[in-house]
PDB file of C-alpha atoms and ligand atoms in Angstrom:
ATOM      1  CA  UNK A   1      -6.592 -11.711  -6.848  1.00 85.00           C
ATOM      2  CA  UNK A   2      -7.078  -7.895  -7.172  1.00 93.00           C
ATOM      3  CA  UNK A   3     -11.150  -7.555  -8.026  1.00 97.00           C
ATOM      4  CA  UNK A   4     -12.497  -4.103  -9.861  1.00 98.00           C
ATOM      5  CA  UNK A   5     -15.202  -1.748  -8.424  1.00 98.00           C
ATOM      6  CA  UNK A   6     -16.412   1.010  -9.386  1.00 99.00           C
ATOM      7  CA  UNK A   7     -17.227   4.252  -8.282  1.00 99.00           C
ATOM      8  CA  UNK A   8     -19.618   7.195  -9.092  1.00 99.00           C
ATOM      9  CA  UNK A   9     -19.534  10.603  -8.016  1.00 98.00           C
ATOM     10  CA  UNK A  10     -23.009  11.803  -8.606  1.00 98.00           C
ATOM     11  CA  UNK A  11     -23.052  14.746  -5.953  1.00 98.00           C
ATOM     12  CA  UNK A  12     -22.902  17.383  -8.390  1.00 97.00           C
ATOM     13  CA  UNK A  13     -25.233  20.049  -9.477  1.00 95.00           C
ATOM     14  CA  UNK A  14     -24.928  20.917 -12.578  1.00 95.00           C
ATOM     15  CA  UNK A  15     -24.419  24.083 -12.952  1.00 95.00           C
ATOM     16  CA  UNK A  16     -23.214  24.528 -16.184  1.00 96.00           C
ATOM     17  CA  UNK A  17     -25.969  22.767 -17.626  1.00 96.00           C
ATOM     18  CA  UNK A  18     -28.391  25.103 -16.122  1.00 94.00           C
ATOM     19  CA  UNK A  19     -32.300  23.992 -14.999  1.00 87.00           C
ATOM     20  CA  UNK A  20     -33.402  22.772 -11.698  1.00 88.00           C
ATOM     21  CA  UNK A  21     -32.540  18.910 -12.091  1.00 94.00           C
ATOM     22  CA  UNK A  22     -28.782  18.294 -11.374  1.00 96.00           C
ATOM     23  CA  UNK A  23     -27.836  16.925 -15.111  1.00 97.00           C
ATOM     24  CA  UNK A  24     -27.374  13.446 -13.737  1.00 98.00           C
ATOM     25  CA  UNK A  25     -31.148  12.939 -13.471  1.00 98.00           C
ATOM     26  CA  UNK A  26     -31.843  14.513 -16.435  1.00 97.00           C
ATOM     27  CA  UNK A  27     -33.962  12.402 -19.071  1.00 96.00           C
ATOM     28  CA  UNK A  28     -31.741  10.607 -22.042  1.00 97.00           C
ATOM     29  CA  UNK A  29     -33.551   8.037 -24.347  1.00 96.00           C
ATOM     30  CA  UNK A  30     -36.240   7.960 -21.516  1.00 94.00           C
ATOM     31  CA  UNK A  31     -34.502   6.852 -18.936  1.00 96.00           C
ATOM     32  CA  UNK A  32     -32.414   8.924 -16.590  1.00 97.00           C
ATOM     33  CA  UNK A  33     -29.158   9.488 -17.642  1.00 98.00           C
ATOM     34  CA  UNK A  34     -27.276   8.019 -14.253  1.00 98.00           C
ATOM     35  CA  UNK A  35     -29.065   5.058 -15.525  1.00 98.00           C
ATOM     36  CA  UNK A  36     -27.377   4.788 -18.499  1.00 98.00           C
ATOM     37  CA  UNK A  37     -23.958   5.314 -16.554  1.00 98.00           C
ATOM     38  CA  UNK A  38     -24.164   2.849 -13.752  1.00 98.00           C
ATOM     39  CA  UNK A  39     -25.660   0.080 -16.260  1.00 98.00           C
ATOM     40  CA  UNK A  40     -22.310   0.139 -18.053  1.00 98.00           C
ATOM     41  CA  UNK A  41     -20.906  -0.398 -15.353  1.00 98.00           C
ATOM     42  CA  UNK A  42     -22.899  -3.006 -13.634  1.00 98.00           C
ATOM     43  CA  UNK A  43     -23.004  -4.932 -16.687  1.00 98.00           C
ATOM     44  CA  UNK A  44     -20.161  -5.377 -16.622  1.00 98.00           C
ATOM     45  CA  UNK A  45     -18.871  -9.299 -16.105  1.00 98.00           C
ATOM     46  CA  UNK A  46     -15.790  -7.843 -14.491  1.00 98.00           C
ATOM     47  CA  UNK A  47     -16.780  -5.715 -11.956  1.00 98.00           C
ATOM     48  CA  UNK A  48     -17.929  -6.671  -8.933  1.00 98.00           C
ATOM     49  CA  UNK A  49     -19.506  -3.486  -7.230  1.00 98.00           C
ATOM     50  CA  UNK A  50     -21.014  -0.282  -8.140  1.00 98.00           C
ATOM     51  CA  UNK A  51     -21.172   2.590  -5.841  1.00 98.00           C
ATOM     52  CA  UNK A  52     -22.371   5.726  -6.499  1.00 98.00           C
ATOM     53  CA  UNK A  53     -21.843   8.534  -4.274  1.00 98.00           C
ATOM     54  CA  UNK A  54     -24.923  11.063  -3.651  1.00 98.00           C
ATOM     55  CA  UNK A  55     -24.825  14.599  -2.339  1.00 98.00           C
ATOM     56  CA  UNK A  56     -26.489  13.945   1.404  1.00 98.00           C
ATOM     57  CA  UNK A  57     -29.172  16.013   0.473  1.00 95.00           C
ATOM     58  CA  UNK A  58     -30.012  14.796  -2.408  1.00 97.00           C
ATOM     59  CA  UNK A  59     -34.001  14.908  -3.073  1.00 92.00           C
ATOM     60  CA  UNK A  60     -34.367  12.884  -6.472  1.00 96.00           C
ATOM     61  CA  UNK A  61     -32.613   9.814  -6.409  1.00 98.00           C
ATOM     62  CA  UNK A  62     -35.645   7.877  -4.505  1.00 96.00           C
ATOM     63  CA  UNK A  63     -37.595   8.787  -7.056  1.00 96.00           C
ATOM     64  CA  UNK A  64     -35.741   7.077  -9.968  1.00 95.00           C
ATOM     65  CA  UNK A  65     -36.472   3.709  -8.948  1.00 93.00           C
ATOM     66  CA  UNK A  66     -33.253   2.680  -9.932  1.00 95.00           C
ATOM     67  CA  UNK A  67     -31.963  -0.809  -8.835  1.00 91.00           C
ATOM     68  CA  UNK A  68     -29.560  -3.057 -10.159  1.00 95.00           C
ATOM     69  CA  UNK A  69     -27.905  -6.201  -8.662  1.00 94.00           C
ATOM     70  CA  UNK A  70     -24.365  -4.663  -8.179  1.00 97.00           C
ATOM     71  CA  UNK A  71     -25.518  -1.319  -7.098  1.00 98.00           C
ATOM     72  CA  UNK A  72     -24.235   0.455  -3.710  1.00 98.00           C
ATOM     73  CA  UNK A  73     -25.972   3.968  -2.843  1.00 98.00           C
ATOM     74  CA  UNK A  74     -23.757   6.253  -0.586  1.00 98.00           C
ATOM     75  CA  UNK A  75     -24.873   9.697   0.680  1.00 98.00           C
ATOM     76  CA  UNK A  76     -21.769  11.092   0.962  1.00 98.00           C
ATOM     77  CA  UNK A  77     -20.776  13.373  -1.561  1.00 98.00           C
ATOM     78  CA  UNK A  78     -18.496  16.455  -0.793  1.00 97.00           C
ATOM     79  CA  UNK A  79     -18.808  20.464  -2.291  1.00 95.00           C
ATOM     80  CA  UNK A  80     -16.093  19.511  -4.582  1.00 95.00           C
ATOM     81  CA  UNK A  81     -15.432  16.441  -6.809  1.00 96.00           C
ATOM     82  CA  UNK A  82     -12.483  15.298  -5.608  1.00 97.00           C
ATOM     83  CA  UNK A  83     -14.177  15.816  -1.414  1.00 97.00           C
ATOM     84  CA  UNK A  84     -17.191  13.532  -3.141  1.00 97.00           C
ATOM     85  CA  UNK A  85     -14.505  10.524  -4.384  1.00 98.00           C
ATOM     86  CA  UNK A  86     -12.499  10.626  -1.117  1.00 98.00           C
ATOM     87  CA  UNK A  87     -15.719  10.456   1.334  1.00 98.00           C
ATOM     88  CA  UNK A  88     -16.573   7.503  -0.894  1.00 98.00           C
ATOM     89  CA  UNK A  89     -13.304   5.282  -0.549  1.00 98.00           C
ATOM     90  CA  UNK A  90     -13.674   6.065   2.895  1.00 98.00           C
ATOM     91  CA  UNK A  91     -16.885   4.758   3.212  1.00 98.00           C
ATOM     92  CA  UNK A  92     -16.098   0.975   0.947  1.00 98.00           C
ATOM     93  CA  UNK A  93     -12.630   0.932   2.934  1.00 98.00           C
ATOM     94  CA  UNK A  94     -14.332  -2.278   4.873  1.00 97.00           C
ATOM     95  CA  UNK A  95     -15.700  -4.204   1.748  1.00 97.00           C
ATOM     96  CA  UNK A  96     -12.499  -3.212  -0.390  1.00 98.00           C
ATOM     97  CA  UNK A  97      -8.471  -4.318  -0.170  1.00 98.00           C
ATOM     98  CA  UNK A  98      -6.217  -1.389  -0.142  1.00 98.00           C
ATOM     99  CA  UNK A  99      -5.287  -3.537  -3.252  1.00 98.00           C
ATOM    100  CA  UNK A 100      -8.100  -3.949  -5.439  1.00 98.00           C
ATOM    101  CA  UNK A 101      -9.018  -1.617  -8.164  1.00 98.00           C
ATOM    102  CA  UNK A 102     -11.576   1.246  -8.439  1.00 98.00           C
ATOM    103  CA  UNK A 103     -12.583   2.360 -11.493  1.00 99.00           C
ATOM    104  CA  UNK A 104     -13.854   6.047 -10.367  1.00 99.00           C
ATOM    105  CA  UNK A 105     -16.223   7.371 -13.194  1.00 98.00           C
ATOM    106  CA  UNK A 106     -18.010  10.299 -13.871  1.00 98.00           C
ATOM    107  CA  UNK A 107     -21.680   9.811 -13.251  1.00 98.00           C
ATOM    108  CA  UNK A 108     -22.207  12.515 -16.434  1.00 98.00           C
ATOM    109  CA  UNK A 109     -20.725  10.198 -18.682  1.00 98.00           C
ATOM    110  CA  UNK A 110     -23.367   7.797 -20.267  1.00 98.00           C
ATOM    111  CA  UNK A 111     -21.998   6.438 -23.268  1.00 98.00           C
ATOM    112  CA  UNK A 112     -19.073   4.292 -21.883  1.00 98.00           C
ATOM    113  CA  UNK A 113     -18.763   1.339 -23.669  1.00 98.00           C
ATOM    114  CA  UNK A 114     -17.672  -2.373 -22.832  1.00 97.00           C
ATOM    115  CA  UNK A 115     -14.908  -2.291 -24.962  1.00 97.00           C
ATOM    116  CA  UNK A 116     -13.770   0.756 -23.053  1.00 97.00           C
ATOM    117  CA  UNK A 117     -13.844  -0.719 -19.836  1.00 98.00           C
ATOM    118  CA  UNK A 118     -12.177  -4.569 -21.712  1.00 98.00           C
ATOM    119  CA  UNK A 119      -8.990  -2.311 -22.621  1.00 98.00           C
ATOM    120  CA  UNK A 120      -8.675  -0.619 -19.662  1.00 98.00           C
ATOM    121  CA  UNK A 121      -8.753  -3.474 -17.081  1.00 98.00           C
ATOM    122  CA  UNK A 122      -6.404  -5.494 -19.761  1.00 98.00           C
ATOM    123  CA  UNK A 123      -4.019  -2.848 -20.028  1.00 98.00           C
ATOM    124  CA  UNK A 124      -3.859  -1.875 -16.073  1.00 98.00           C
ATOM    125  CA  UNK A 125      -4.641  -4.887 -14.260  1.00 95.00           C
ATOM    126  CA  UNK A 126      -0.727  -5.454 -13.946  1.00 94.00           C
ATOM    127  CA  UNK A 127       0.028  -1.955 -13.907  1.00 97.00           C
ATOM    128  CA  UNK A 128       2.005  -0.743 -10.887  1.00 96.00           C
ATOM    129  CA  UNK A 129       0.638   2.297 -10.940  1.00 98.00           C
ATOM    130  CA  UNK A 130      -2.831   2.291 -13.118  1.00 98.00           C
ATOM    131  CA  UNK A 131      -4.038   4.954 -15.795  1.00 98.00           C
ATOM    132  CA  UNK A 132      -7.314   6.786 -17.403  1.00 98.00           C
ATOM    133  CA  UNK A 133      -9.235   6.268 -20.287  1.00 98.00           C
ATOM    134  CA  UNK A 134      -8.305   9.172 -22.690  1.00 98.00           C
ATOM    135  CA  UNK A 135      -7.968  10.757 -26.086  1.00 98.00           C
ATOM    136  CA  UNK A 136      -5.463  11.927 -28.220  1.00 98.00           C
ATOM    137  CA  UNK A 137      -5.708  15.507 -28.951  1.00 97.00           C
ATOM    138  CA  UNK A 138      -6.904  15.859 -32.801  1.00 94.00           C
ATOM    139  CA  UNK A 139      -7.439  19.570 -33.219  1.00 95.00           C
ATOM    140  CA  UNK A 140      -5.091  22.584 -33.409  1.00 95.00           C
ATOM    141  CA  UNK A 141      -5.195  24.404 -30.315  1.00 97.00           C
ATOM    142  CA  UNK A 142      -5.087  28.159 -29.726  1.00 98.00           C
ATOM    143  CA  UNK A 143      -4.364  30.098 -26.515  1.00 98.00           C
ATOM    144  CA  UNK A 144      -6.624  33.147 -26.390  1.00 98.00           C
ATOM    145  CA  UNK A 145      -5.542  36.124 -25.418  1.00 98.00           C
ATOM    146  CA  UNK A 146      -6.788  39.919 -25.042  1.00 98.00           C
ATOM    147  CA  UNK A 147     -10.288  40.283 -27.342  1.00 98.00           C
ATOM    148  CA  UNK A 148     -10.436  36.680 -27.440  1.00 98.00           C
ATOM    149  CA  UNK A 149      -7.700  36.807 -30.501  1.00 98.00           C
ATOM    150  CA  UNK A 150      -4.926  34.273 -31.217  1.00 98.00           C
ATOM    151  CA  UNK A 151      -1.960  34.751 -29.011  1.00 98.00           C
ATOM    152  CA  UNK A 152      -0.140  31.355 -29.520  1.00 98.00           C
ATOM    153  CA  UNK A 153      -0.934  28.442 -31.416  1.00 97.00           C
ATOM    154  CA  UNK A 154       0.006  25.133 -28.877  1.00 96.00           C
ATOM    155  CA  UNK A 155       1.870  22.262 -30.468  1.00 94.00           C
ATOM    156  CA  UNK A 156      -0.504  19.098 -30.063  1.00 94.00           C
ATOM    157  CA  UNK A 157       1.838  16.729 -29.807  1.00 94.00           C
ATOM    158  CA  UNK A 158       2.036  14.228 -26.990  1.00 96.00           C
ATOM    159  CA  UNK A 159      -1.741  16.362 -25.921  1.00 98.00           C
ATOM    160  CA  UNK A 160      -4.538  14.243 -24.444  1.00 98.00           C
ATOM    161  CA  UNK A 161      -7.724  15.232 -23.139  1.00 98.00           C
ATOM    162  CA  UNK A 162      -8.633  13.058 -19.965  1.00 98.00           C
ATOM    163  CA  UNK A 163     -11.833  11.005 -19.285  1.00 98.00           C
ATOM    164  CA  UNK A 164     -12.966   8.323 -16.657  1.00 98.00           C
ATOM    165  CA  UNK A 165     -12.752   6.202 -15.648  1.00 98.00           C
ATOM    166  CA  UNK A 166      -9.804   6.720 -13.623  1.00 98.00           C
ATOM    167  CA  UNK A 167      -8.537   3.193 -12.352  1.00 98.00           C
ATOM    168  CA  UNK A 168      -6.293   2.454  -9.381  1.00 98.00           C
ATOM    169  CA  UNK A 169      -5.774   0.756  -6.300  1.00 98.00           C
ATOM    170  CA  UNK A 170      -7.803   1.909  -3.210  1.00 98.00           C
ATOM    171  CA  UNK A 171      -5.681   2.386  -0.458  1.00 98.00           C
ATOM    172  CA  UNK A 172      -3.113   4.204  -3.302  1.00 98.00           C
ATOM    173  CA  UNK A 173      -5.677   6.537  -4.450  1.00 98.00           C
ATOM    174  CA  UNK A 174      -7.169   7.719  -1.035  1.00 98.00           C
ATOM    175  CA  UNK A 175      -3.297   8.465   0.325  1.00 98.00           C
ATOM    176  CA  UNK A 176      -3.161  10.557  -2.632  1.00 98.00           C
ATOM    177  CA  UNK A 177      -6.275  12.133  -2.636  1.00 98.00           C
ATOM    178  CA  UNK A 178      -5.673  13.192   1.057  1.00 97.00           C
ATOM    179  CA  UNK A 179      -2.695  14.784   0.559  1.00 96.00           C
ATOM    180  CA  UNK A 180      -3.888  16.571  -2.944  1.00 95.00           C
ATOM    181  CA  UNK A 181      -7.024  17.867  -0.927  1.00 90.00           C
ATOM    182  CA  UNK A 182      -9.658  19.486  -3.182  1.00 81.00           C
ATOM    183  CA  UNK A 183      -7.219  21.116  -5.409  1.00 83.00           C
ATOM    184  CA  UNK A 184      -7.456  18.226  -7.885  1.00 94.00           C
ATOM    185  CA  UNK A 185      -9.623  18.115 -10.617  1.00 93.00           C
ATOM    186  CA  UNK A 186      -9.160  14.023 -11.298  1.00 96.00           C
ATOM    187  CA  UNK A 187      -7.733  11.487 -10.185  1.00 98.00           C
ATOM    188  CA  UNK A 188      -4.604  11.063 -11.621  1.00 98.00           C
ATOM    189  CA  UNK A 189      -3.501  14.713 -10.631  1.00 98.00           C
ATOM    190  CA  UNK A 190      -3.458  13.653  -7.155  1.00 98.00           C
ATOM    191  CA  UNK A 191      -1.487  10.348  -8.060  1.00 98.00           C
ATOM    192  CA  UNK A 192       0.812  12.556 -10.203  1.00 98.00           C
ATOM    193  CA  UNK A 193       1.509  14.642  -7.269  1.00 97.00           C
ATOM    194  CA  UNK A 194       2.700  11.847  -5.380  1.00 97.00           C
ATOM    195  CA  UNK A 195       6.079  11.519  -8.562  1.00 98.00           C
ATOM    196  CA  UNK A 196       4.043   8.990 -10.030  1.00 98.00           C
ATOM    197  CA  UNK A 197       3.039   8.814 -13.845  1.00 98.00           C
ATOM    198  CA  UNK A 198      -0.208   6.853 -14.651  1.00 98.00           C
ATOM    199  CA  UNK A 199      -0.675   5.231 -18.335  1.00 98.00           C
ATOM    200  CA  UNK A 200      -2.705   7.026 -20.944  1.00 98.00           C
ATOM    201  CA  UNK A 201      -5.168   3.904 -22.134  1.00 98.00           C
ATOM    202  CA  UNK A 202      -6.654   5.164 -25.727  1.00 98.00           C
ATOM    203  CA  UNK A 203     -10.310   5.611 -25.581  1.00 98.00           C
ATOM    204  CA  UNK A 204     -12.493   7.801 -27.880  1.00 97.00           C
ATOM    205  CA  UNK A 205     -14.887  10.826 -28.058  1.00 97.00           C
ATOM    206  CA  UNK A 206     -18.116   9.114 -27.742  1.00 97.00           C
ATOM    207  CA  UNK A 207     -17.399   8.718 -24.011  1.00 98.00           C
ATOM    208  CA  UNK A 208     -18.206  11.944 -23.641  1.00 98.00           C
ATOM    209  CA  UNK A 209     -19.114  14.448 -20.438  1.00 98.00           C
ATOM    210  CA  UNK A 210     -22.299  15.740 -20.878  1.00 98.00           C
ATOM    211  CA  UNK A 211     -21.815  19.254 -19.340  1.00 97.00           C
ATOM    212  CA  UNK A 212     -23.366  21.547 -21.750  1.00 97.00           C
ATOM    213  CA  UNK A 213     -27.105  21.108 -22.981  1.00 95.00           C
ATOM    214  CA  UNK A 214     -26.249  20.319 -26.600  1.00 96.00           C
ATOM    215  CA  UNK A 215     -24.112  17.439 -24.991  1.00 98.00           C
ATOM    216  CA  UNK A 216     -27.605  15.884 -23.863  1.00 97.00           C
ATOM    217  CA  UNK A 217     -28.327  15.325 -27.737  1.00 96.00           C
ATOM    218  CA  UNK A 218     -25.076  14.186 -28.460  1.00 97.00           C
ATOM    219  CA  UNK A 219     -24.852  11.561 -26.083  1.00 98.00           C
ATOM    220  CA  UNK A 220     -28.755  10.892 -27.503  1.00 97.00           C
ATOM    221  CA  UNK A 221     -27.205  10.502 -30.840  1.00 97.00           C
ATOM    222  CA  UNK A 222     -24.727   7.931 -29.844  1.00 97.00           C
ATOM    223  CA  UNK A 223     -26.796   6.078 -27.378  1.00 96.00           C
ATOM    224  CA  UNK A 224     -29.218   5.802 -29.666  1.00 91.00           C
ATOM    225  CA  UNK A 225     -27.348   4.857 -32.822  1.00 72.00           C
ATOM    226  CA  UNK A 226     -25.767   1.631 -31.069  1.00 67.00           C
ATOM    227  CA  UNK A 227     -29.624   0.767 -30.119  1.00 62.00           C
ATOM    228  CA  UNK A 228     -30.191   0.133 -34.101  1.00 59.00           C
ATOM    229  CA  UNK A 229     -27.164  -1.791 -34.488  1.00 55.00           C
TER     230      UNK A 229
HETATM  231  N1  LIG B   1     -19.400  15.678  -8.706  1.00 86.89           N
HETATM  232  C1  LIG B   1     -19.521  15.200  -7.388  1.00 86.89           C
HETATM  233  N2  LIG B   1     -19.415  16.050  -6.330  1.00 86.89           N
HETATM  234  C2  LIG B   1     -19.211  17.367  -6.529  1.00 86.89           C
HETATM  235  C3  LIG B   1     -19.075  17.876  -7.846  1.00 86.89           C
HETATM  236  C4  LIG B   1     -19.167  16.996  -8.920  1.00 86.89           C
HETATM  237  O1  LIG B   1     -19.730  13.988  -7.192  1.00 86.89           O
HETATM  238  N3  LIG B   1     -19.158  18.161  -5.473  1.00 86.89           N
HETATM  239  C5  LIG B   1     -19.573  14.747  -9.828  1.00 86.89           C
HETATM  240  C6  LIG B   1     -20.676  15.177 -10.801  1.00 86.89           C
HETATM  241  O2  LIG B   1     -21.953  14.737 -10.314  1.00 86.89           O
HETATM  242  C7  LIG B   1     -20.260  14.526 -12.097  1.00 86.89           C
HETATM  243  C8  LIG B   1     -18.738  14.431 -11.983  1.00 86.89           C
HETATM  244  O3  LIG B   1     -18.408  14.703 -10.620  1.00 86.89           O
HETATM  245  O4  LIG B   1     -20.775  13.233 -12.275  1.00 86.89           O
HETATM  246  C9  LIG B   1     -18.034  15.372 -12.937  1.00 86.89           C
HETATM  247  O5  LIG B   1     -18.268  16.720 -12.546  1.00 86.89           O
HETATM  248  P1  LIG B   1     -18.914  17.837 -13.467  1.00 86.89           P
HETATM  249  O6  LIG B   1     -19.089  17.356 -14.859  1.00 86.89           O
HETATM  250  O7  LIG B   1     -18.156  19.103 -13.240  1.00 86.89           O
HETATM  251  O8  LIG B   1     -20.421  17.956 -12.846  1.00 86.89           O
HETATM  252  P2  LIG B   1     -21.037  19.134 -12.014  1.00 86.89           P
HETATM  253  O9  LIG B   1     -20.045  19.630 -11.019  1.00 86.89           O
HETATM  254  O10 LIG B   1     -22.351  18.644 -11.520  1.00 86.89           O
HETATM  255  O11 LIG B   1     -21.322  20.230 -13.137  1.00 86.89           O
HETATM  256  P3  LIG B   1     -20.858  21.800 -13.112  1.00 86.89           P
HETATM  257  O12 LIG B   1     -19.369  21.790 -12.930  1.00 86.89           O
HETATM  258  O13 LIG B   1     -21.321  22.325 -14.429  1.00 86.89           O
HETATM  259  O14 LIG B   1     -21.602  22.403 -11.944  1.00 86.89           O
HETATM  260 MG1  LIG B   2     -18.163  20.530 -11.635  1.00 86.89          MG
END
């Protein structure tokens, strides 16, 4: 049978975020918030391995202290996301099938839940293709134009804003990534590239990206209200 792994990209800097910590290490609930992120994952009963992919030079990781059981450190991150996930299934190609699952998930994304991660691998473990975690749009949107006034107002329907993780089979996703090269902002462009369409599996907004610095309280807020449940 197929098993699940998952991977990490955590080679990024940050730079939307600002400061001189890449946001990954930055402190959430006082712990760092890659912490947070690979313990949801490693937690996990059903999957088996957690890699997380580091930029080669990066100079804080050592002094986390972070270990857990399942956990797989690879230097090997790229200058763009997409260089950072491919480098990585290159380097588990020898402990993973070209069949089994990877789960590819954003290292700034604390607050994934189990019950995330349940619907995904029951929705997509027979999936020929595989899918994301993602969320219906709920808002009106508006395309700006000159002065930052309303040109158009865009129809919402059938609109989803993607997340991770991003789930499918190894040896599928690294042929696609190859031939997308960097261009690709997820996974699932690359595999859409290739004429295939992967499933939309409903998730919600608490598995959000922390990019911003008011995201940092946010994810605070939701990591901390499921502690006092
Ligand atoms: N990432 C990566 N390698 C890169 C760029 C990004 O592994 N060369 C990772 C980030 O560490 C993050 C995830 O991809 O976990 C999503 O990227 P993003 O939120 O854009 O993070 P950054 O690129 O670090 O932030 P920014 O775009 O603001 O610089
Ligand atoms: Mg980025």
């Amino acid at each position: 049978m197929s098993k699940f792994v998952a991977l990490v990209p955590a080679a990024g800097s940050g730079s939307r975020m600002g400061g001189s910590l890449p946001k990954q290490y930055l402190p959430l609930l006082e712990r760092p918030l890659i912490d947070h992120t690979l313990r949801a994952l490693a937690s996990h009963p059903r999957i088996a391995q957690v890699y997380v992919v580091l930029s080669p030079d990066d100079a804080s990781w050592d002094e986390l202290g972070i270990q857990l059981e399942k956990l797989t450190v690879l230097r090997c991150g790229g200058a763009a996301r997409a260089q950072s996930v491919t480098n990585g299934l290159k380097a588990i190609a020898a402990e993973v099938a070209a069949d089994d699952w990877v789960l590819v998930h954003d290292a700034a994304r604390p607050c994934l839940r189990a019950e995330h991660l349940d619907r995904m691998l029951d929705e997509l473990a027979g999936d020929g293709v595989g899918g994301i975690l993602a969320v219906p749009v709920a808002d009106t949107l508006k395309r700006s134009g000159p002065e930052q006034r309303i040109a158009e107002t865009v129809p919402r329907e059938g609109l989803w804003q993607a997340q991770t993780p991003q789930m499918f089979r190894h040896g599928m996703l690294l042929k696609a990534l190859e031939a997308a090269g960097s261009a690709v902002t997820d996974e699932a462009s690359a595999i859409e590239r290739m004429g295939l369409q992967p499933k939309l599996v409903e998730g919600d907004a608490r598995n959000l990206k922390v990019t911003y610095p008011r995201d940092l309280e946010l994810a605070a807020l939701i990591l901390g209200g499921e502690q006092e449940q």
